PDB file of N, CA and C in Angstrom:
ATOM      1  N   UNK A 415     -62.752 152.743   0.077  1.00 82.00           N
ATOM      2  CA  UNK A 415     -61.847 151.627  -0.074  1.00 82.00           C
ATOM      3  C   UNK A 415     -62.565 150.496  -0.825  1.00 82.00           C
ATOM      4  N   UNK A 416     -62.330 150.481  -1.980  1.00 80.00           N
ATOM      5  CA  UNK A 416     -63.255 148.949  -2.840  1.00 80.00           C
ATOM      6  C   UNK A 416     -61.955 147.850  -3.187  1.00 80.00           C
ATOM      7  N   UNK A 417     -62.371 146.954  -2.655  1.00 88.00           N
ATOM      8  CA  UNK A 417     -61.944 145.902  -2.997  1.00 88.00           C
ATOM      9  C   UNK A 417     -62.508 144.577  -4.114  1.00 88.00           C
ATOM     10  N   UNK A 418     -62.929 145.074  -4.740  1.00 88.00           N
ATOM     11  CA  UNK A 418     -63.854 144.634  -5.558  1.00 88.00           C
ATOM     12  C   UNK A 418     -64.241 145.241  -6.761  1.00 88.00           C
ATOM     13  N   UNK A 419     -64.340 144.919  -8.032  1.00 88.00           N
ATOM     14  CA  UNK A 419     -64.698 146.049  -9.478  1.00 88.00           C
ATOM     15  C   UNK A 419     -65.815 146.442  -9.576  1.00 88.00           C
ATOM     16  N   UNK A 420     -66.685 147.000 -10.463  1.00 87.00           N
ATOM     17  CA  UNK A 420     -67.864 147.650 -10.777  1.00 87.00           C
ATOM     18  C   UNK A 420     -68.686 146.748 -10.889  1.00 87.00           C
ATOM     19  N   UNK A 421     -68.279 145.651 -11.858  1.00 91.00           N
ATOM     20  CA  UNK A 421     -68.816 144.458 -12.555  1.00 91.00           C
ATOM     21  C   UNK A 421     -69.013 143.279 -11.476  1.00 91.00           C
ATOM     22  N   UNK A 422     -67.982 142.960 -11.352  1.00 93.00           N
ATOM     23  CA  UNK A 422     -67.947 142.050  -9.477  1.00 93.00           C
ATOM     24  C   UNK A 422     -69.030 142.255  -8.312  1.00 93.00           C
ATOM     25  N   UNK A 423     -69.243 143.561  -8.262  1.00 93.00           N
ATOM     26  CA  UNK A 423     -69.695 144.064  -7.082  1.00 93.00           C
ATOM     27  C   UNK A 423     -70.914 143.685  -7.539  1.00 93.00           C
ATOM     28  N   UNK A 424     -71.354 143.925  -8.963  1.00 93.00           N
ATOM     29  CA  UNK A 424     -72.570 144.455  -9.423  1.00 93.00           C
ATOM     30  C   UNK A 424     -73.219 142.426 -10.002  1.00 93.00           C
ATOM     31  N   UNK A 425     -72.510 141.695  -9.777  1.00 95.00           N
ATOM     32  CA  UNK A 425     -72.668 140.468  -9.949  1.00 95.00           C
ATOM     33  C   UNK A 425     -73.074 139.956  -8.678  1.00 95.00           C
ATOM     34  N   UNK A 426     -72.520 140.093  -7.918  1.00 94.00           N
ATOM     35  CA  UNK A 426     -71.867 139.644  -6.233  1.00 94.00           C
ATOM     36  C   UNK A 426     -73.955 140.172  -5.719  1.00 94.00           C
ATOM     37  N   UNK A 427     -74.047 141.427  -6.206  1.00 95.00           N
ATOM     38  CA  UNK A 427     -75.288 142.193  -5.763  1.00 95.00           C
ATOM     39  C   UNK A 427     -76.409 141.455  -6.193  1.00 95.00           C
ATOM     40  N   UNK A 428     -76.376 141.220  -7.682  1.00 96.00           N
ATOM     41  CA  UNK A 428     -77.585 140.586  -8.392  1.00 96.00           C
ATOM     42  C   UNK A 428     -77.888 138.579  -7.228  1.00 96.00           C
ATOM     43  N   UNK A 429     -76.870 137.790  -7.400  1.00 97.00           N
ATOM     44  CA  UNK A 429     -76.452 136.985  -6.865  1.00 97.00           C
ATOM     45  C   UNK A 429     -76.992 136.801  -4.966  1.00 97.00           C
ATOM     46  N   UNK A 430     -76.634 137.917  -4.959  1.00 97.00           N
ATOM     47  CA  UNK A 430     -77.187 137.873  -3.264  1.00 97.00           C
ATOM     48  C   UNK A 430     -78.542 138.428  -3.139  1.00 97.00           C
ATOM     49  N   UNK A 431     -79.083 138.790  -4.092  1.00 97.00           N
ATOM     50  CA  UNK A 431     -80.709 139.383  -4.202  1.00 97.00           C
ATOM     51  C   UNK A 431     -81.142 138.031  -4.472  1.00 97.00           C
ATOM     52  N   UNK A 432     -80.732 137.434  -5.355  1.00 97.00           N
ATOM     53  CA  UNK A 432     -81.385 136.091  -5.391  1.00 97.00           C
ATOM     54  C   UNK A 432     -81.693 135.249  -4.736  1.00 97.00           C
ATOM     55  N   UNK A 433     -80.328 134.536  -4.324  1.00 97.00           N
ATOM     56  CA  UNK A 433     -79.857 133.990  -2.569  1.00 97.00           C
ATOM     57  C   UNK A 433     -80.576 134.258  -1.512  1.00 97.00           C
ATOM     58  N   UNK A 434     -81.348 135.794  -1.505  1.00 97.00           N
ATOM     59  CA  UNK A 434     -81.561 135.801  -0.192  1.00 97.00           C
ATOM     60  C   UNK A 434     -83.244 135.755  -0.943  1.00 97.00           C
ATOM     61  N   UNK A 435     -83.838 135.862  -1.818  1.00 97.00           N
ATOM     62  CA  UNK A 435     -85.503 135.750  -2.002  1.00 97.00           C
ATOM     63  C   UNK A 435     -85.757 133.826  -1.676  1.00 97.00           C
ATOM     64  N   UNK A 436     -84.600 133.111  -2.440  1.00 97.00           N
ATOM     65  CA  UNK A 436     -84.725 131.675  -2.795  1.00 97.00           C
ATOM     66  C   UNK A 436     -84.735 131.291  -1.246  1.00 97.00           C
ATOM     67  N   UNK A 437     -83.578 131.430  -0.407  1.00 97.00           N
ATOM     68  CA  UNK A 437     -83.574 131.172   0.586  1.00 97.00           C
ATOM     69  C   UNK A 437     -84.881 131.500   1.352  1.00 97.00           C
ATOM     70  N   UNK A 438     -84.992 132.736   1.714  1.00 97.00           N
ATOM     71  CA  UNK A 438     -85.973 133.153   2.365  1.00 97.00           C
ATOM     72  C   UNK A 438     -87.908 132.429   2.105  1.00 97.00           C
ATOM     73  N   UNK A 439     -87.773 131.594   0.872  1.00 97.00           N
ATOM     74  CA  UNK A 439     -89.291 131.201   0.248  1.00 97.00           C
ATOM     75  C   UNK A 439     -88.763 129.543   0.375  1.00 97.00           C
ATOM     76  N   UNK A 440     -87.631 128.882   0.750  1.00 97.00           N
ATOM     77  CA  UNK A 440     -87.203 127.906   0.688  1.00 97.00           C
ATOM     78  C   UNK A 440     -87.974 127.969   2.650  1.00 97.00           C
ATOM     79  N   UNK A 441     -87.326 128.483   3.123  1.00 97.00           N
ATOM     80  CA  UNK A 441     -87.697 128.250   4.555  1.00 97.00           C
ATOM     81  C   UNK A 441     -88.679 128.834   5.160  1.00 97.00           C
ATOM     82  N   UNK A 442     -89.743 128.941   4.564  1.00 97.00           N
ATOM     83  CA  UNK A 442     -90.996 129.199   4.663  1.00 97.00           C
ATOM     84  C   UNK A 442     -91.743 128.206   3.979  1.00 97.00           C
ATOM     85  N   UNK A 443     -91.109 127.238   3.213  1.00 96.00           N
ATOM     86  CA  UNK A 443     -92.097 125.833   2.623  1.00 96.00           C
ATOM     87  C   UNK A 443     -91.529 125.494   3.303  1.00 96.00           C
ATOM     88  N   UNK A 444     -89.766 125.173   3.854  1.00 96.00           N
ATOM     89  CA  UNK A 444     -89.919 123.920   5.297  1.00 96.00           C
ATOM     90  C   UNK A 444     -90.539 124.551   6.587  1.00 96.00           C
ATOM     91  N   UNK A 445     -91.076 125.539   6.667  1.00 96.00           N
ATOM     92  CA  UNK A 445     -91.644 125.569   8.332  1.00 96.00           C
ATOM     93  C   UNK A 445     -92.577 125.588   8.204  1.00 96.00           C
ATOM     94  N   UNK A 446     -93.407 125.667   7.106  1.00 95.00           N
ATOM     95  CA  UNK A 446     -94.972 125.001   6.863  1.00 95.00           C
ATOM     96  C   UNK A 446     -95.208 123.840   6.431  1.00 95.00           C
ATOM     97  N   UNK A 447     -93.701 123.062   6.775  1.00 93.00           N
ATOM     98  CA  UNK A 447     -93.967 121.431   6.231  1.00 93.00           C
ATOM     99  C   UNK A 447     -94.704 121.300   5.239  1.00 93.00           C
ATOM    100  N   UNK A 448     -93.742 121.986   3.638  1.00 94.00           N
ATOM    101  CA  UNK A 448     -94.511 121.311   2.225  1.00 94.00           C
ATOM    102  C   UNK A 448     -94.287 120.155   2.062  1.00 94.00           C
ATOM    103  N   UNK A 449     -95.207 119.063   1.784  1.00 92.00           N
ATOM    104  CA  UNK A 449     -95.172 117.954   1.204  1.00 92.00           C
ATOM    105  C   UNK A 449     -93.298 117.603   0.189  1.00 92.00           C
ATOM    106  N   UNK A 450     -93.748 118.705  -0.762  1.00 93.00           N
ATOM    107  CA  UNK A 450     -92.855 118.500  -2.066  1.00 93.00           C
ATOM    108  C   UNK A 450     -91.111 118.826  -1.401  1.00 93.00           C
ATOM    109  N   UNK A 451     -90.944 118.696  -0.493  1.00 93.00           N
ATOM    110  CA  UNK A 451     -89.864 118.780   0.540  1.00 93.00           C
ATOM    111  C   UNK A 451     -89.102 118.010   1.266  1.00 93.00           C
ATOM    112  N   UNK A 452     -90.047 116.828   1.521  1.00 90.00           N
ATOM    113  CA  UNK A 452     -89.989 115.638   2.240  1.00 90.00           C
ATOM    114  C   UNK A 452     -88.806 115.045   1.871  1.00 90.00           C
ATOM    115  N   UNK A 453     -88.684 115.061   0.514  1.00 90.00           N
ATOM    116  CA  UNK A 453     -87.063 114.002   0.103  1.00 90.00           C
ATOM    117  C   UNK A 453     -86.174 114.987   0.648  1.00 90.00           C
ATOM    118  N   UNK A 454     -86.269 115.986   0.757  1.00 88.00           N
ATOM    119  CA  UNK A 454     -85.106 116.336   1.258  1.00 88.00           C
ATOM    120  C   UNK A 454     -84.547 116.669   3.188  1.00 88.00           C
ATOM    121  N   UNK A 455     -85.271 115.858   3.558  1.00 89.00           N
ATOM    122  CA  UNK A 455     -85.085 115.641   5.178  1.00 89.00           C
ATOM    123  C   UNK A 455     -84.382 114.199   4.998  1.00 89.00           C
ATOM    124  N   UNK A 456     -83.794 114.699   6.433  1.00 86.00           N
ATOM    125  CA  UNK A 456     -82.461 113.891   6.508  1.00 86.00           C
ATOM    126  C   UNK A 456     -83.227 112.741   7.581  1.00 86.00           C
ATOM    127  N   UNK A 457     -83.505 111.299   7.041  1.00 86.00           N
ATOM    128  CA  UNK A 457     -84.245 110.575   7.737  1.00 86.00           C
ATOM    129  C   UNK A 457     -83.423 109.237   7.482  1.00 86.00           C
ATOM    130  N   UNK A 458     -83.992 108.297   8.310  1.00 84.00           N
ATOM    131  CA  UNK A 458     -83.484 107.368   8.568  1.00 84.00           C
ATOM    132  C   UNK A 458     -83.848 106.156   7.683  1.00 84.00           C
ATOM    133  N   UNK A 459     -83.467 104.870   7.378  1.00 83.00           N
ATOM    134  CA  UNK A 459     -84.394 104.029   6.391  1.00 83.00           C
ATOM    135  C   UNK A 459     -85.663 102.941   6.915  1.00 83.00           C
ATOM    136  N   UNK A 460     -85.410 103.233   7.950  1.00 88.00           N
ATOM    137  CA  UNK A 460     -86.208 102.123   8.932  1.00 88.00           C
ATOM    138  C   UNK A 460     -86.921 102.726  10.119  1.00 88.00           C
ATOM    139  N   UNK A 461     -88.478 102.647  10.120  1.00 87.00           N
ATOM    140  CA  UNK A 461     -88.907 102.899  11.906  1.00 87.00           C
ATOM    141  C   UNK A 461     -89.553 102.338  12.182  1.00 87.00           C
ATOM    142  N   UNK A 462     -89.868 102.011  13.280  1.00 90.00           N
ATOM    143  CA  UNK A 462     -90.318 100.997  14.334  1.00 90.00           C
ATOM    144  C   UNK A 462     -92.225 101.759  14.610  1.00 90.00           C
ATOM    145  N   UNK A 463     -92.231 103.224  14.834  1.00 91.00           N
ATOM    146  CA  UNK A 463     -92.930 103.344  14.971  1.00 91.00           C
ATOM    147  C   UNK A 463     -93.563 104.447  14.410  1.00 91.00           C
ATOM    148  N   UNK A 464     -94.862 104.779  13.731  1.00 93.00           N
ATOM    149  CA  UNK A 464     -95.406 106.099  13.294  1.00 93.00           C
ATOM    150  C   UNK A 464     -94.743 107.304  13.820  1.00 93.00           C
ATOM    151  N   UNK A 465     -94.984 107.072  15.277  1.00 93.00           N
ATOM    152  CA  UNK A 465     -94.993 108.284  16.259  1.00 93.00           C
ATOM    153  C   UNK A 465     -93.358 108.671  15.936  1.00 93.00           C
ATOM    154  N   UNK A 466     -92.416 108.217  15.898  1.00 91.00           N
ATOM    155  CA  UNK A 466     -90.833 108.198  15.761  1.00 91.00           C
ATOM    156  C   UNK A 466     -90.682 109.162  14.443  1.00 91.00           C
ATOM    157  N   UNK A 467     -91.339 108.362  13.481  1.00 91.00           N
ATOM    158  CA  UNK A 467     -91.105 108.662  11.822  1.00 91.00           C
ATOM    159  C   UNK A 467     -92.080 110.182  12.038  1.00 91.00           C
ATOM    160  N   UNK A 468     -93.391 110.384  12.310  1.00 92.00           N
ATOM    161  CA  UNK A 468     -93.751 112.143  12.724  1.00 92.00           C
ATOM    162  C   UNK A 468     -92.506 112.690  13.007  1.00 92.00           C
ATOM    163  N   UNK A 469     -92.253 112.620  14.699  1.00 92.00           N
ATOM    164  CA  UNK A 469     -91.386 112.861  15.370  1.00 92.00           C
ATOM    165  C   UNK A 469     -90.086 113.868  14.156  1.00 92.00           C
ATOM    166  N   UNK A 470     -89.672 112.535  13.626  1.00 92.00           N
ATOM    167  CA  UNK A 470     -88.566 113.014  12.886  1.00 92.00           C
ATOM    168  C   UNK A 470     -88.667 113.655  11.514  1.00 92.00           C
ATOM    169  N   UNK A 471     -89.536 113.720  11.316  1.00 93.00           N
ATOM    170  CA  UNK A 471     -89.865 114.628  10.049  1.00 93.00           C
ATOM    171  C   UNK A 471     -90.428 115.886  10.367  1.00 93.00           C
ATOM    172  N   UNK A 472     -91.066 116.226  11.492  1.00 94.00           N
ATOM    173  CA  UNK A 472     -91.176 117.341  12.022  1.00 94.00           C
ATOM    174  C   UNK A 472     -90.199 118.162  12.418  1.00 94.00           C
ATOM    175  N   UNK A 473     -89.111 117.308  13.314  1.00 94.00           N
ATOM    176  CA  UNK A 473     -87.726 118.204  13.781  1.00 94.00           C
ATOM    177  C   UNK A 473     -86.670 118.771  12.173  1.00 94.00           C
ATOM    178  N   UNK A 474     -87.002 117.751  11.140  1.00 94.00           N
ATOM    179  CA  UNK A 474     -86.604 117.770   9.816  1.00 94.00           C
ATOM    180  C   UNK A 474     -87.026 118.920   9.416  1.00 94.00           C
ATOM    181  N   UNK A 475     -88.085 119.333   9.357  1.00 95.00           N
ATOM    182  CA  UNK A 475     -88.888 120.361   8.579  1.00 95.00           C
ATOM    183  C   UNK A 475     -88.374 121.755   9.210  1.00 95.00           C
ATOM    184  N   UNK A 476     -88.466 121.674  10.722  1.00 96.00           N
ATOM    185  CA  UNK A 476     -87.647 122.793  11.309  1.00 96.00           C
ATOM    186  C   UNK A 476     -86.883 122.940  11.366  1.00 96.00           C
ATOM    187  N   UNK A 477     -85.605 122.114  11.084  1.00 96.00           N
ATOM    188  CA  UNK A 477     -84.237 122.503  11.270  1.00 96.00           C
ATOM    189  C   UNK A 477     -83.714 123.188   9.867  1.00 96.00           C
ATOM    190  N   UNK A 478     -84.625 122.336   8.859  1.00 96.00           N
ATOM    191  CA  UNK A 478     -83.911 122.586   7.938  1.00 96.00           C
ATOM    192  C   UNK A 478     -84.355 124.193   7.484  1.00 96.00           C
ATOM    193  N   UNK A 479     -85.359 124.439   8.311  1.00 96.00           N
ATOM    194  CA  UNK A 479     -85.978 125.903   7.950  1.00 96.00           C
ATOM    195  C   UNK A 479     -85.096 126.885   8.735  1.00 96.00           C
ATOM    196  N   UNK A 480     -84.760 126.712   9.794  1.00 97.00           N
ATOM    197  CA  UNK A 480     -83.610 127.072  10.452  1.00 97.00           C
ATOM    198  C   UNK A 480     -82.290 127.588   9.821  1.00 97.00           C
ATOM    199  N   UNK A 481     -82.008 126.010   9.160  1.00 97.00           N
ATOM    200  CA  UNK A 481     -80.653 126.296   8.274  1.00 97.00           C
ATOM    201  C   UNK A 481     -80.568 127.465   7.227  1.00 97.00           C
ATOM    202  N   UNK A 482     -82.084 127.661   6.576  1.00 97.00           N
ATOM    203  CA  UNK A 482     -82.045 128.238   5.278  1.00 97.00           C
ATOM    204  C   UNK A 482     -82.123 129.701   6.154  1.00 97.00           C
ATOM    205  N   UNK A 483     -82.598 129.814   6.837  1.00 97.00           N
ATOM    206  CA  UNK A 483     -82.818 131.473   7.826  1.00 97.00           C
ATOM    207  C   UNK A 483     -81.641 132.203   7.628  1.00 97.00           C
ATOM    208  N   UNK A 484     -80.731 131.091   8.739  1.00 98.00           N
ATOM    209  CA  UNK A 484     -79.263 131.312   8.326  1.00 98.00           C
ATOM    210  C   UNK A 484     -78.408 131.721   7.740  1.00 98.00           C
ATOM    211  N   UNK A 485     -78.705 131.322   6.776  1.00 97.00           N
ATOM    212  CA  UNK A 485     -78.355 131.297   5.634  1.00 97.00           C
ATOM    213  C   UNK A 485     -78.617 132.376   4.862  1.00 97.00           C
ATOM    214  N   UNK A 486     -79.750 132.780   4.747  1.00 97.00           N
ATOM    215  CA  UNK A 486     -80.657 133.973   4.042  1.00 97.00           C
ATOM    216  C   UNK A 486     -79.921 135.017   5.165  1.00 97.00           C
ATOM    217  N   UNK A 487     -79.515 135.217   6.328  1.00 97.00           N
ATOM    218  CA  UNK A 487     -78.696 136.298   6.856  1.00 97.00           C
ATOM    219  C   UNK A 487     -77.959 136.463   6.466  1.00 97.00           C
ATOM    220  N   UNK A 488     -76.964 135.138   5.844  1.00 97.00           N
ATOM    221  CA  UNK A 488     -75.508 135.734   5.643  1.00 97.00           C
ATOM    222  C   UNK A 488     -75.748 135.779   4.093  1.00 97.00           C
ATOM    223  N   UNK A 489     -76.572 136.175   3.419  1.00 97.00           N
ATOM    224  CA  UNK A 489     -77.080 136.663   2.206  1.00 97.00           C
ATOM    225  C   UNK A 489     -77.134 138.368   2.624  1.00 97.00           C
ATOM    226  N   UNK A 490     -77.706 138.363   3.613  1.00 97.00           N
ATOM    227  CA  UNK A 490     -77.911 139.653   3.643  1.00 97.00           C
ATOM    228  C   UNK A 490     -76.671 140.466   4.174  1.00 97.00           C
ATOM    229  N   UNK A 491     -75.821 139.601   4.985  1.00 97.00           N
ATOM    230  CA  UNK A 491     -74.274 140.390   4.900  1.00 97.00           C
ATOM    231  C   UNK A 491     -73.523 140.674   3.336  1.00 97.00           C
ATOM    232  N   UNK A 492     -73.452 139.854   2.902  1.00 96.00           N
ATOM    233  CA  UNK A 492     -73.170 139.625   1.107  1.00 96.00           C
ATOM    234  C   UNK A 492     -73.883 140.470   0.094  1.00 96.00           C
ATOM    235  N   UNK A 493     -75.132 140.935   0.589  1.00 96.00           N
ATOM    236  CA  UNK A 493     -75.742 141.963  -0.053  1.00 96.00           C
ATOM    237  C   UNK A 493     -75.444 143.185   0.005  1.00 96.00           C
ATOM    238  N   UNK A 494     -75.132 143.110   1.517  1.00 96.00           N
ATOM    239  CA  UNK A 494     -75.193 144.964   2.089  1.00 96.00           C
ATOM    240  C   UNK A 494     -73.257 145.408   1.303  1.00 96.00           C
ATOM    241  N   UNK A 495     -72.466 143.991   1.719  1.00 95.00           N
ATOM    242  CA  UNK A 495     -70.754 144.470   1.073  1.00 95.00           C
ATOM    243  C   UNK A 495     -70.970 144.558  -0.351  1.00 95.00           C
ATOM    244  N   UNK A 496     -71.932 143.686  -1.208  1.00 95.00           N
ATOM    245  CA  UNK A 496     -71.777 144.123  -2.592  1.00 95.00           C
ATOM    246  C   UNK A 496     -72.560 145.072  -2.903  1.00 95.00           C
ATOM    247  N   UNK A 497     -73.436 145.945  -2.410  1.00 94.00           N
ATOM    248  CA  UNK A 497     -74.246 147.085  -2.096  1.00 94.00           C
ATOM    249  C   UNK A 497     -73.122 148.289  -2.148  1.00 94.00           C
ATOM    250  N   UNK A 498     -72.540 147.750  -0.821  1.00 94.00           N
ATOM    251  CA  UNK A 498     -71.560 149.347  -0.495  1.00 94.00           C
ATOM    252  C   UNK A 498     -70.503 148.932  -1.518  1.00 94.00           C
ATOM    253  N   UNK A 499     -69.649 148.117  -1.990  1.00 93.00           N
ATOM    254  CA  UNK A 499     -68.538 147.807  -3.175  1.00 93.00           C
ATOM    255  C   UNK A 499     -69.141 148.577  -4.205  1.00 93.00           C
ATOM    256  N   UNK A 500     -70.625 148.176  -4.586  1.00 92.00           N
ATOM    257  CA  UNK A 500     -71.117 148.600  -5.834  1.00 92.00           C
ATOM    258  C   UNK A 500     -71.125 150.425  -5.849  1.00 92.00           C
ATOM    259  N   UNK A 501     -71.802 150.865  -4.722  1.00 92.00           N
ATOM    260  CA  UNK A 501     -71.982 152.354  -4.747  1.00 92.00           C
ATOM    261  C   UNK A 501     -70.612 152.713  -4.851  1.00 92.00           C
ATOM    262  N   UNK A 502     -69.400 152.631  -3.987  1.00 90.00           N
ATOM    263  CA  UNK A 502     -68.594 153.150  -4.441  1.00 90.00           C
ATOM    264  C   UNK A 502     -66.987 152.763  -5.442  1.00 90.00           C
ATOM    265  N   UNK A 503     -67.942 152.016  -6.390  1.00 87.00           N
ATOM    266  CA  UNK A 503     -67.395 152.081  -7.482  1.00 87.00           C
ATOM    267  C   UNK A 503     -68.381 152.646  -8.635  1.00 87.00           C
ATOM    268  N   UNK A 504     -69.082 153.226  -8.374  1.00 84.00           N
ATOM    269  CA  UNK A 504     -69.793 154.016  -9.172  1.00 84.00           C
ATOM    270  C   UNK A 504     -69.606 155.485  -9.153  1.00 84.00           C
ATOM    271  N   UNK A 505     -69.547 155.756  -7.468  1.00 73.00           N
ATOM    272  CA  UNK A 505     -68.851 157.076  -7.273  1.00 73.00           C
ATOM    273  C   UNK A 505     -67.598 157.583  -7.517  1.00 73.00           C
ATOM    274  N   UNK A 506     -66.762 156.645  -7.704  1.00 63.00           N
ATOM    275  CA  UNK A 506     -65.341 156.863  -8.750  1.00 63.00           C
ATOM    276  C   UNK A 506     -65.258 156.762  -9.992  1.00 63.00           C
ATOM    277  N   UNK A 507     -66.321 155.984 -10.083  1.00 55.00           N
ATOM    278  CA  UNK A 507     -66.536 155.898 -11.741  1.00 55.00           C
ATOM    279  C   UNK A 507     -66.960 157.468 -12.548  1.00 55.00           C
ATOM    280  N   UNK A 508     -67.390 158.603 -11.896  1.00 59.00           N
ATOM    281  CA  UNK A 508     -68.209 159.616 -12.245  1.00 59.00           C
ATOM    282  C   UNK A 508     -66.771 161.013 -12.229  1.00 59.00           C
ATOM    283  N   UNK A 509     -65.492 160.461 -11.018  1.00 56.00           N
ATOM    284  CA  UNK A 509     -64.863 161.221 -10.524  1.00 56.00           C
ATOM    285  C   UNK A 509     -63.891 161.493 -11.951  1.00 56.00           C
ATOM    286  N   UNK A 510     -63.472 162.637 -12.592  1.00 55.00           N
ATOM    287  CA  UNK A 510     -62.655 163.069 -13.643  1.00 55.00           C
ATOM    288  C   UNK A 510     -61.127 163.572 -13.507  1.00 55.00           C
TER     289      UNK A 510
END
């Protein structure tokens, strides 16, 4: 049963190979807290104290590594349907 074309599938495939390497190397620089990362934690404009501003750039670094995990799974659902779309539209493609 394909719901999806040769070309689609075979886009959808390339696309989620990507998705899931980017993701997967994205959240492995936030759970080793890279520097070059920092702008992108969700922080506040003002703190009172060091310990607060750690605090929150640490829970930053993990969540957001979290998110990308996530994320990189449902890459890998998106992989495996344009995987199986792709094989069998190849196997009809051969059928005469």
């Amino acid at each position: 049963m394909t719901f999806c074309g040769y070309k689609f599938s075979l886009c959808l495939l390339l696309i989620s190979a990507w998705g899931l390497v980017q993701l997967l190397v994205m959240g492995l620089f936030f759970y080793g807290e890279a520097p070059a990362f920092l702008e992108d934690l969700p922080l506040e404009d003002h703190y009172d104290s060091r310990e607060n501003f750690v605090t929150d750039v640490n829970k930053g670094f993990k969540n957001n590594a979290f998110n990308c995990f996530i994320a990189a799974c449902l890459y890998i659902v998106t992989l495996g349907v344009s995987g199986w779309q792709f094989y069998l539209n190849q196997k009809t493609t051969y059928q005469v």
